[in-house]
Coordinates of C-alpha atoms in Angstrom, one line a residue:
Chain P
X23 CA 4.0 -1.0 19.3
X24 CA 0.3 -1.9 19.3
X25 CA -0.3 -0.3 22.6
X26 CA -1.5 3.0 21.2
X27 CA -4.9 2.7 19.7
X28 CA -6.1 4.9 16.9
X29 CA -8.3 6.9 19.3
X30 CA -5.3 7.8 21.3
X31 CA -3.3 8.7 18.3
X32 CA -6.0 11.0 16.9
X33 CA -6.3 12.7 20.2
X34 CA -2.7 13.5 20.1
X35 CA -3.0 14.7 16.6
X36 CA -5.7 17.2 17.7
X37 CA -3.2 18.6 20.1
X38 CA -0.3 18.8 17.7
X39 CA -1.7 18.8 14.1
X40 CA 1.6 19.4 12.4
X41 CA 3.4 16.5 13.9
X42 CA 4.5 14.6 10.8
X43 CA 6.0 11.7 12.7
X44 CA 2.6 11.2 14.4
X45 CA 0.9 11.3 11.1
X46 CA 3.2 8.7 9.8
X47 CA 2.4 6.5 12.8
X48 CA -1.3 6.9 12.2
X49 CA -1.0 6.0 8.6
X50 CA 1.0 2.9 9.6
X51 CA -1.6 1.8 12.0
X52 CA -4.3 2.4 9.4
X53 CA -2.4 0.2 7.0
X54 CA -1.9 -2.5 9.5
X55 CA -5.4 -2.7 10.7
X56 CA -6.8 -2.3 7.2
X57 CA -8.9 0.6 8.4
X58 CA -10.8 2.6 5.8
X59 CA -10.5 6.3 6.7
X60 CA -10.1 7.7 3.2
X61 CA -10.9 11.4 3.5
X62 CA -8.3 11.7 6.1
X63 CA -5.7 9.7 4.2
X64 CA -6.1 11.7 1.0
X65 CA -6.0 15.0 2.8
X66 CA -2.8 14.3 4.7
X67 CA -1.2 11.9 2.2
X68 CA 0.8 14.4 0.3
X69 CA 2.4 15.7 3.5
X70 CA 3.8 12.3 4.3
X71 CA 4.8 11.5 0.8
X72 CA 6.8 14.8 0.8
X73 CA 8.5 13.9 4.1
X74 CA 9.4 10.5 2.9
X75 CA 10.8 11.4 -0.5
X76 CA 14.0 13.0 0.7
X77 CA 16.6 11.7 2.9
X78 CA 20.1 10.3 2.8
X79 CA 19.4 6.9 1.3
X80 CA 16.8 8.1 -1.1
X81 CA 13.1 7.5 -0.6
X82 CA 12.4 4.9 2.1
X83 CA 10.5 1.6 1.6
X84 CA 7.6 3.1 3.5
X85 CA 7.0 5.7 0.7
X86 CA 5.6 3.2 -1.6
X87 CA 3.2 1.7 1.0
X88 CA 2.0 5.2 1.7
X89 CA 1.5 6.0 -2.0
X90 CA -0.5 2.8 -2.4
X91 CA -2.5 3.7 0.6
X92 CA -3.3 7.2 -0.7
X93 CA -4.1 5.7 -4.1
X94 CA -6.8 3.4 -2.6
X95 CA -8.1 6.2 -0.4
X96 CA -8.4 8.4 -3.5
X97 CA -10.4 5.7 -5.2
X98 CA -12.7 5.6 -2.2
X99 CA -13.4 9.3 -2.3
X100 CA -13.7 9.4 -6.1
X101 CA -10.7 11.7 -6.5
X102 CA -9.6 10.1 -9.7
X103 CA -6.8 12.7 -10.6
X104 CA -5.1 12.2 -7.3
X105 CA -5.3 8.4 -7.8
X106 CA -4.0 8.6 -11.3
X107 CA -1.0 10.7 -10.1
X108 CA -0.1 8.1 -7.5
X109 CA -0.6 5.3 -10.0
X110 CA 1.8 6.8 -12.5
X111 CA 4.4 7.2 -9.8
X112 CA 4.1 3.6 -8.9
X113 CA 4.1 2.5 -12.5
X114 CA 7.4 4.4 -13.1
X115 CA 9.0 2.8 -10.2
X116 CA 7.7 -0.8 -10.7
X117 CA 7.1 -1.1 -14.4
X118 CA 6.6 -4.9 -14.4
X119 CA 4.7 -5.4 -11.2
X120 CA 1.5 -7.3 -11.3
X121 CA 0.3 -5.4 -8.3
X122 CA 0.6 -2.2 -10.2
X123 CA -1.4 -3.8 -13.0
X124 CA -4.1 -4.8 -10.5
X125 CA -4.2 -1.3 -9.1
X126 CA -4.6 0.0 -12.7
X127 CA -7.5 -2.3 -13.0
X128 CA -9.0 -0.9 -9.8
X129 CA -8.6 2.6 -11.2
X130 CA -10.6 1.6 -14.3
X131 CA -13.2 0.1 -12.1
X132 CA -13.5 3.4 -10.2
X133 CA -14.0 5.2 -13.4
X134 CA -16.8 2.8 -14.3
X135 CA -14.9 1.2 -17.1
X136 CA -15.6 -2.3 -16.1
X137 CA -14.8 -4.0 -19.4
X138 CA -11.3 -2.5 -19.6
X139 CA -10.8 -3.5 -16.0
X140 CA -11.8 -7.0 -16.7
X141 CA -9.3 -7.2 -19.6
X142 CA -6.5 -5.9 -17.3
X143 CA -7.3 -8.5 -14.7
X144 CA -7.5 -11.3 -17.2
X145 CA -4.1 -10.4 -18.5
X146 CA -2.6 -10.6 -15.1
X147 CA -4.2 -14.0 -14.6
X148 CA -2.8 -15.2 -17.9
X149 CA 0.6 -14.7 -16.4
X150 CA -0.1 -16.2 -13.0
X151 CA -3.2 -18.2 -12.6
X152 CA -2.7 -18.5 -8.8
X153 CA -3.1 -14.8 -8.2
X154 CA -5.9 -14.9 -5.7
X155 CA -6.2 -11.1 -5.2
X156 CA -6.8 -10.6 -8.9
X157 CA -9.4 -13.3 -9.0
X158 CA -11.2 -11.6 -6.2
X159 CA -11.2 -8.3 -8.0
X160 CA -13.0 -10.0 -10.9
X161 CA -15.6 -11.0 -8.5
X162 CA -15.8 -7.5 -7.1
X163 CA -16.2 -6.2 -10.7
X164 CA -19.4 -8.3 -11.1
X165 CA -20.7 -7.4 -7.6
X166 CA -20.4 -3.7 -8.4
X167 CA -22.6 -4.0 -11.4
X168 CA -26.0 -4.4 -10.0
X169 CA -27.6 -6.8 -12.4
X170 CA -24.6 -9.2 -12.3
X171 CA -25.0 -10.4 -8.8
X172 CA -25.8 -14.1 -9.7
X173 CA -22.6 -14.1 -11.9
X174 CA -20.7 -12.7 -9.0
X175 CA -21.9 -15.5 -6.9
X176 CA -21.0 -18.1 -9.5
X177 CA -17.5 -16.7 -9.9
X178 CA -17.1 -16.7 -6.1
X179 CA -18.1 -20.3 -6.0
X180 CA -15.4 -21.1 -8.7
X181 CA -12.9 -19.1 -6.6
X182 CA -13.7 -21.1 -3.6
X183 CA -13.3 -24.4 -5.5
X184 CA -9.6 -23.5 -5.7
X185 CA -9.2 -21.6 -2.5
X186 CA -11.5 -23.3 -0.2
X187 CA -9.8 -22.3 3.0
X188 CA -10.2 -18.6 2.4
X189 CA -12.3 -17.5 5.3
X190 CA -13.0 -13.9 4.1
X191 CA -14.2 -15.3 0.8
X192 CA -16.7 -17.6 2.6
X193 CA -18.0 -14.6 4.5
X194 CA -18.4 -12.6 1.4
X195 CA -20.3 -15.4 -0.3
X196 CA -22.4 -15.9 2.8
X197 CA -23.4 -12.2 2.7
X198 CA -24.1 -12.3 -1.0
X199 CA -26.5 -15.2 -0.5
X200 CA -28.1 -13.3 2.3
X201 CA -28.7 -10.4 0.0
X202 CA -30.3 -12.9 -2.4
X203 CA -32.3 -14.4 0.4
X204 CA -30.9 -17.8 -0.2
X205 CA -30.7 -18.8 3.4
X206 CA -29.7 -22.4 3.1
X207 CA -26.6 -21.5 1.2
X208 CA -25.8 -18.6 3.4
X209 CA -26.1 -21.0 6.4
X210 CA -23.6 -23.3 4.7
X211 CA -21.1 -20.5 4.3
X212 CA -21.5 -19.4 7.9
X213 CA -20.9 -22.9 9.0
X214 CA -17.5 -22.7 7.3
X215 CA -16.9 -19.5 9.3
X216 CA -17.8 -21.2 12.5
X217 CA -15.6 -24.1 11.7
X218 CA -12.8 -21.7 11.1
X219 CA -13.4 -19.4 14.1
X220 CA -15.6 -21.2 16.6
X221 CA -15.2 -18.6 19.3
X222 CA -16.3 -15.7 17.1
X223 CA -19.7 -14.7 18.4
X224 CA -20.5 -12.5 15.3
X225 CA -20.6 -15.6 13.2
X226 CA -22.5 -17.7 15.6
X227 CA -25.1 -14.9 16.1
X228 CA -25.6 -14.5 12.4
X229 CA -25.8 -18.2 11.9
X230 CA -28.5 -18.4 14.7
X231 CA -30.5 -15.7 12.9
X232 CA -30.2 -17.6 9.6
X233 CA -31.4 -20.8 11.2
X234 CA -34.2 -18.9 12.8
X235 CA -35.3 -17.5 9.5
X236 CA -35.3 -21.0 8.1
X237 CA -37.5 -22.2 10.9
X238 CA -34.9 -24.3 12.5
X239 CA -35.8 -23.1 16.0
X240 CA -33.9 -25.8 17.9
X241 CA -30.6 -25.2 16.2
X242 CA -31.2 -21.4 16.2
X243 CA -31.8 -21.4 20.0
X244 CA -28.6 -23.4 20.6
X245 CA -26.5 -20.9 18.7
X246 CA -28.2 -18.0 20.4
X247 CA -27.3 -19.6 23.7
X248 CA -23.8 -20.2 22.6
X249 CA -23.5 -16.6 21.5
X250 CA -24.6 -15.6 24.9
X251 CA -21.9 -17.8 26.4
X252 CA -19.3 -16.1 24.2
X253 CA -20.7 -12.6 24.7
X254 CA -22.9 -12.3 27.8
X255 CA -24.2 -8.8 27.1
X256 CA -25.5 -9.7 23.7
X257 CA -29.1 -8.5 23.5
X258 CA -29.8 -9.8 20.1
X259 CA -29.0 -13.3 21.3
X260 CA -31.2 -12.8 24.3
X261 CA -34.2 -11.8 22.1
X262 CA -33.3 -14.6 19.8
X263 CA -33.4 -17.2 22.5
X264 CA -36.8 -15.8 23.8
X265 CA -38.4 -15.8 20.3
X266 CA -37.0 -19.2 19.5
X267 CA -38.4 -20.6 22.8
X268 CA -41.8 -19.1 22.0
X269 CA -41.8 -20.5 18.5
X270 CA -40.9 -24.0 19.9
X271 CA -43.7 -23.8 22.3
X272 CA -46.1 -23.0 19.5
X273 CA -45.1 -26.0 17.5
X274 CA -47.3 -29.1 17.2
X275 CA -46.5 -32.1 19.3
X276 CA -44.6 -30.3 22.0
X277 CA -44.4 -32.4 25.1
X278 CA -45.1 -31.1 28.6
X279 CA -41.4 -31.5 29.5
X280 CA -40.3 -29.6 26.5
X281 CA -42.8 -26.9 27.2
X282 CA -41.5 -26.5 30.8
X283 CA -37.9 -26.2 29.4
X284 CA -38.9 -23.7 26.8
X285 CA -40.7 -21.6 29.4
X286 CA -37.6 -21.7 31.6
X287 CA -35.4 -20.6 28.8
X288 CA -37.9 -17.9 27.8
X289 CA -38.0 -16.5 31.3
X290 CA -34.3 -16.7 31.6
X291 CA -33.9 -14.6 28.5
X292 CA -36.5 -12.1 29.6
X293 CA -34.7 -11.7 32.9
X294 CA -31.4 -11.1 31.1
X295 CA -33.0 -8.5 28.8
X296 CA -34.6 -6.7 31.8
X297 CA -31.3 -6.6 33.7
X298 CA -29.5 -5.4 30.6
X299 CA -31.9 -2.5 30.0
X300 CA -32.4 -1.7 33.7
X301 CA -30.6 1.5 34.1
X302 CA -30.7 2.7 30.6
X303 CA -33.0 5.3 28.9
X304 CA -34.5 2.5 26.8
X305 CA -36.2 0.8 29.6
X306 CA -39.7 1.8 28.5
X307 CA -39.2 0.4 24.9
X308 CA -37.8 -2.8 26.2
X309 CA -40.6 -3.2 28.7
X310 CA -43.1 -2.9 25.9
X311 CA -41.3 -5.6 23.9
X312 CA -41.1 -7.8 27.0
X313 CA -44.8 -7.6 27.5
X314 CA -45.3 -8.9 24.0
X315 CA -42.9 -11.7 24.7
X316 CA -44.6 -12.7 27.8
X317 CA -48.0 -12.9 26.3
Chain R
X12 CA 44.2 -10.8 46.5
X13 CA 44.8 -14.2 47.9
X14 CA 42.5 -16.4 46.1
X15 CA 43.1 -20.1 46.6
X16 CA 42.8 -21.2 43.1
X17 CA 45.1 -21.7 40.2
X18 CA 45.8 -18.2 39.2
X19 CA 46.6 -18.2 35.6
X20 CA 48.2 -15.1 34.6
X21 CA 46.3 -12.9 32.2
X22 CA 47.8 -12.7 28.8
X23 CA 48.4 -9.2 27.6
X24 CA 47.4 -9.2 23.9
X25 CA 49.0 -6.9 21.5
X26 CA 46.5 -4.1 20.7
X27 CA 47.6 -4.4 17.1
X28 CA 45.8 -7.7 17.1
X29 CA 42.6 -5.8 17.9
X30 CA 43.1 -3.2 15.2
X31 CA 44.2 -5.5 12.4
X32 CA 42.3 -8.7 13.0
X33 CA 39.3 -8.3 15.4
X34 CA 37.7 -5.3 13.9
X35 CA 38.4 -6.0 10.3
X36 CA 36.9 -9.5 10.5
X37 CA 33.7 -8.1 11.9
X38 CA 33.5 -5.5 9.2
X39 CA 34.3 -7.9 6.5
X40 CA 31.7 -10.4 7.6
X41 CA 29.1 -7.7 7.8
X42 CA 29.9 -6.4 4.3
X43 CA 29.8 -9.9 2.9
X44 CA 26.4 -10.5 4.5
X45 CA 25.1 -7.4 2.7
X46 CA 26.7 -8.6 -0.5
X47 CA 25.1 -12.0 -0.2
X48 CA 21.8 -10.5 0.6
X49 CA 21.8 -8.4 -2.6
X50 CA 23.0 -11.3 -4.7
X51 CA 20.2 -13.5 -3.3
X52 CA 17.7 -10.8 -4.3
X53 CA 19.0 -11.0 -7.9
X54 CA 18.9 -14.8 -8.0
X55 CA 15.5 -15.2 -6.5
X56 CA 13.3 -17.0 -9.0
X57 CA 9.8 -15.9 -9.6
X58 CA 8.0 -19.2 -9.8
X59 CA 4.3 -18.9 -9.1
X60 CA 2.8 -21.9 -7.3
X61 CA 0.6 -24.0 -9.6
X62 CA -3.1 -23.9 -8.9
X63 CA -3.3 -27.6 -8.3
X64 CA -0.8 -27.4 -5.4
X65 CA -2.8 -24.6 -3.9
X66 CA -6.0 -26.5 -4.2
X67 CA -4.6 -29.5 -2.4
X68 CA -3.1 -27.5 0.4
X69 CA -6.4 -25.6 0.9
X70 CA -8.3 -28.9 1.1
X71 CA -6.1 -30.1 3.8
X72 CA -6.5 -26.8 5.7
X73 CA -10.3 -27.0 5.5
X74 CA -10.3 -30.7 6.4
X75 CA -8.2 -30.0 9.5
X76 CA -10.5 -27.2 10.5
X77 CA -13.4 -29.5 10.4
X78 CA -11.6 -32.1 12.5
X79 CA -10.6 -29.5 15.1
X80 CA -13.8 -27.5 15.3
X81 CA -16.4 -29.7 13.8
X82 CA -18.0 -30.2 17.2
X83 CA -19.2 -26.6 17.0
X84 CA -21.3 -27.3 13.9
X85 CA -24.7 -28.9 14.0
X86 CA -24.1 -32.7 13.7
X87 CA -25.8 -33.1 10.3
X88 CA -23.6 -30.4 8.8
X89 CA -20.5 -31.7 10.3
X90 CA -21.1 -35.3 9.2
X91 CA -22.0 -34.3 5.7
X92 CA -18.8 -32.3 5.4
X93 CA -16.9 -35.2 6.8
X94 CA -18.3 -37.5 4.2
X95 CA -17.5 -35.0 1.4
X96 CA -13.9 -34.6 2.4
X97 CA -13.5 -38.3 2.8
X98 CA -14.7 -39.0 -0.7
X99 CA -12.6 -36.2 -2.1
X100 CA -9.5 -37.4 -0.3
X101 CA -10.2 -41.0 -1.4
X102 CA -10.5 -39.9 -5.0
X103 CA -7.3 -37.9 -4.8
X104 CA -5.4 -40.8 -3.3
X105 CA -6.6 -43.2 -5.9
X106 CA -5.9 -41.0 -8.9
X107 CA -2.5 -39.9 -7.7
X108 CA 0.3 -41.1 -10.1
X109 CA 1.7 -44.5 -9.0
X110 CA 4.8 -44.5 -6.8
X111 CA 7.9 -43.9 -8.8
X112 CA 10.7 -46.3 -7.9
X113 CA 13.4 -45.1 -5.5
X114 CA 15.9 -43.9 -8.1
X115 CA 13.8 -41.6 -10.1
X116 CA 12.4 -40.0 -7.0
X117 CA 15.8 -38.9 -6.2
X118 CA 15.5 -35.1 -5.8
X119 CA 19.1 -34.6 -6.9
X120 CA 18.0 -35.6 -10.4
X121 CA 15.0 -33.3 -10.4
X122 CA 16.1 -30.4 -12.7
X123 CA 14.1 -27.6 -11.0
X124 CA 15.4 -28.7 -7.6
X125 CA 19.0 -28.7 -8.9
X126 CA 18.8 -25.1 -9.7
X127 CA 17.5 -24.2 -6.3
X128 CA 20.2 -26.2 -4.6
X129 CA 22.9 -24.7 -6.7
X130 CA 21.7 -21.2 -5.9
X131 CA 21.6 -22.0 -2.3
X132 CA 25.1 -23.5 -2.4
X133 CA 26.6 -20.6 -4.3
X134 CA 25.3 -17.9 -2.1
X135 CA 26.0 -19.6 1.2
X136 CA 28.4 -22.5 1.3
X137 CA 31.0 -21.2 -1.1
X138 CA 31.6 -17.9 0.6
X139 CA 31.7 -19.7 4.0
X140 CA 34.3 -22.1 2.8
X141 CA 36.3 -19.3 1.2
X142 CA 36.2 -17.3 4.4
X143 CA 37.3 -20.2 6.6
X144 CA 40.1 -21.0 4.3
X145 CA 41.3 -17.4 4.1
X146 CA 41.1 -17.0 7.9
X147 CA 42.9 -20.2 8.6
X148 CA 45.6 -19.2 6.1
X149 CA 46.2 -15.7 7.2
X150 CA 45.3 -15.6 10.8
X151 CA 46.4 -18.8 12.3
X152 CA 48.9 -19.4 15.0
X153 CA 47.9 -16.7 17.5
X154 CA 45.5 -15.9 20.2
X155 CA 42.9 -13.4 19.2
X156 CA 40.5 -12.7 22.1
X157 CA 39.6 -13.6 25.6
X158 CA 35.9 -14.4 25.7
X159 CA 34.1 -12.7 28.5
X160 CA 32.0 -15.7 29.4
X161 CA 33.2 -18.9 31.0
X162 CA 33.7 -22.1 28.9
X163 CA 34.2 -25.7 29.8
X164 CA 37.3 -27.6 28.9
X165 CA 35.7 -29.5 26.0
X166 CA 35.7 -26.5 23.9
X167 CA 39.5 -26.1 24.0
X168 CA 40.2 -28.3 21.0
X169 CA 37.7 -26.6 18.9
X170 CA 38.4 -23.0 19.8
X171 CA 42.2 -23.1 20.1
X172 CA 42.9 -24.6 16.8
X173 CA 46.4 -23.7 15.7
X174 CA 47.7 -22.6 19.1
X175 CA 47.8 -26.0 20.7
X176 CA 51.4 -25.4 21.8
X177 CA 50.3 -23.1 24.5
X178 CA 47.0 -24.6 25.3
X179 CA 48.3 -26.8 28.0
X180 CA 48.4 -23.9 30.4
X181 CA 46.0 -21.5 28.8
X182 CA 42.5 -20.6 29.8
X183 CA 39.8 -21.9 27.5
X184 CA 38.5 -18.5 27.1
X185 CA 41.4 -17.4 25.0
X186 CA 40.4 -18.4 21.5
X187 CA 41.7 -18.4 18.0
X188 CA 40.6 -16.4 15.0
X189 CA 38.5 -19.2 13.5
X190 CA 36.3 -19.3 16.5
X191 CA 36.0 -15.6 16.5
X192 CA 34.8 -15.9 12.9
X193 CA 32.1 -18.3 13.9
X194 CA 31.1 -16.1 16.8
X195 CA 30.7 -13.1 14.7
X196 CA 29.0 -15.1 11.9
X197 CA 26.1 -16.0 14.2
X198 CA 26.3 -12.8 16.2
X199 CA 25.8 -10.6 13.2
X200 CA 22.4 -12.2 12.5
X201 CA 20.9 -9.7 14.8
X202 CA 22.6 -6.7 13.1
X203 CA 21.8 -8.2 9.7
X204 CA 18.1 -8.4 10.5
X205 CA 18.1 -4.8 11.7
X206 CA 19.8 -3.5 8.6
X207 CA 18.5 -5.7 5.9
X208 CA 15.1 -6.5 7.4
X209 CA 13.7 -9.9 8.3
X210 CA 14.1 -12.8 6.0
X211 CA 17.3 -11.4 4.6
X212 CA 19.3 -13.4 2.1
X213 CA 22.3 -13.8 4.4
X214 CA 20.6 -15.5 7.2
X215 CA 22.7 -18.5 8.1
X216 CA 20.4 -20.2 10.6
X217 CA 17.5 -20.2 8.2
X218 CA 19.6 -21.8 5.5
X219 CA 20.8 -24.5 7.8
X220 CA 17.3 -25.3 8.8
X221 CA 16.4 -25.5 5.1
X222 CA 19.2 -27.8 4.5
X223 CA 18.1 -30.0 7.3
X224 CA 14.5 -30.1 5.9
X225 CA 15.9 -30.9 2.5
X226 CA 17.8 -33.9 3.9
X227 CA 14.7 -35.1 5.8
X228 CA 12.7 -34.7 2.7
X229 CA 15.2 -36.8 0.8
X230 CA 15.0 -39.5 3.3
X231 CA 11.2 -39.4 3.3
X232 CA 11.3 -40.2 -0.4
X233 CA 10.9 -37.3 -2.7
X234 CA 10.5 -33.6 -2.0
X235 CA 7.0 -32.5 -2.5
X236 CA 6.4 -35.0 -5.2
X237 CA 3.2 -36.8 -5.8
X238 CA 4.3 -39.6 -3.5
X239 CA 4.6 -37.1 -0.6
X240 CA 1.1 -35.7 -1.1
X241 CA -0.4 -39.2 -1.2
X242 CA 1.0 -39.9 2.3
X243 CA -0.3 -36.6 3.6
X244 CA -3.8 -37.3 2.2
X245 CA -3.9 -40.8 3.6
X246 CA -2.9 -39.5 7.1
X247 CA -5.6 -36.8 6.9
X248 CA -8.2 -39.3 5.7
X249 CA -7.4 -41.6 8.7
X250 CA -7.6 -38.7 11.1
X251 CA -10.9 -37.5 9.6
X252 CA -12.4 -40.9 9.9
X253 CA -11.7 -40.8 13.6
X254 CA -13.5 -37.6 14.1
X255 CA -15.8 -37.6 17.1
X256 CA -19.4 -36.9 16.4
X257 CA -20.1 -35.0 19.6
X258 CA -21.9 -31.7 19.5
X259 CA -20.3 -29.2 21.8
X260 CA -23.5 -27.2 21.9
X261 CA -25.8 -30.1 22.9
X262 CA -26.4 -28.8 26.4
X263 CA -25.7 -25.1 26.0
X264 CA -29.1 -23.8 26.9
X265 CA -29.2 -26.0 29.9
X266 CA -25.8 -24.8 31.0
X267 CA -26.9 -21.2 30.6
X268 CA -30.3 -21.5 32.3
X269 CA -29.7 -24.1 34.9
X270 CA -26.1 -23.2 35.7
X271 CA -23.4 -25.8 36.0
X272 CA -25.8 -28.6 36.9
X273 CA -26.6 -30.1 33.6
X274 CA -29.5 -32.4 33.5
X275 CA -28.2 -35.7 32.1
X276 CA -31.0 -36.1 29.6
X277 CA -30.5 -38.9 27.1

């Protein structure tokens, strides 16, 4: 079922724009991959909702997933009336659901009514303190309000005290620290990510760059090299390795052996960069940069 | 046809048997499965997990992650985390409530467990027993079907309950109603999951697995009680202490630049 990618599906949709079954399939794939494609979803949502509402056994289960999907997309595109309409449908069908409560809170957030949203979320948590999704929404609340970034970070740390294995939360916290330029803490978060997914080169690359920013050139270069092992065409890692080697050479107390090794690594990176840019239109730019590196 | 084996004459079964026993049993089992599914939806309790349980579980996950992948972190980071988890685990182990004696740890006495067990029993075991009794009462004493796959002789006693009189000369593949009941019971799992979706309330095999787990838990001394967690933490702590301090990335640049020949630098 996963064989058809979104690209393929959209191509088919171009050819037959009225194919409702195809639309439903696209919506399903969007839901499964958590892809944000909100304009499209809102525009075509009503068609699918109509098609799912009838039928022999009444509306199918899929209907409510689609309604929720359209609701979230409408929040994204600031179409509050559309979102309210979906929300009232859901509220009628699931009057006591804490998910609907949380979605109500999100609607209030979208309207800018942060205090009311916070009250809604706190009510949900009073009923079920282990509701991690609602706690994360409280953090998002604070993040959305520009001046409250430090509080958001504090709340996220509290969340992670309870849910310390939540990888996406660590990523979010790491990025928040990066925004605040607190690189040590960001590095700690990214270490969590590497421990959770050691073969994910995005995390290792970012971690290398964080280490480089902190001046830990040895560690940085190791992780740049590791990123290259995981992802050979990764130009950022190549540049990173080159720069780290240059920085190491410029340090005090560097021995002759080390210098040779650093030079070897530097030349290796430069060769990699050259070969990568060889037949591309960017060759001139890269050559200019390389001359800087070699100097 | 002149086959040189014991040709047992094929029985000709009354087609009325097919109409009045075979098909009805399948239909009835299917409908009962749907009924059980709906009832289980009603009875499902909405107990949220306490935060403390979540916290403990997550600590274990994170600690395991460190053990498995710690070699990809810089050694100082890995060892400081290791120290942190060890001290947390030690603290948890020491402050866990003291071991209750064997009797009070009996999960049968635990009120919340009792309700779960009762629910499980009502929805599963009782209907099963009723069905078996009903079938044995009404539908015993005759051959129901000839199974299309070959069976060995050991099955005869089990599958031909109630028709032993003839079984001396009868192929094992002719079976009684009770065995047909069991066959359809398990066979309908597939149809059940199509119609009712995965994790449906009428899934026999899952329930039997659950029962096995419950029994093992009982033998292990308390289901999910504090005693259990203490053991889990102790195991994790021991494993954590044994964590190797090797850095997988120690020679990564050399690997890249110099190829597979890694200079054995101390």
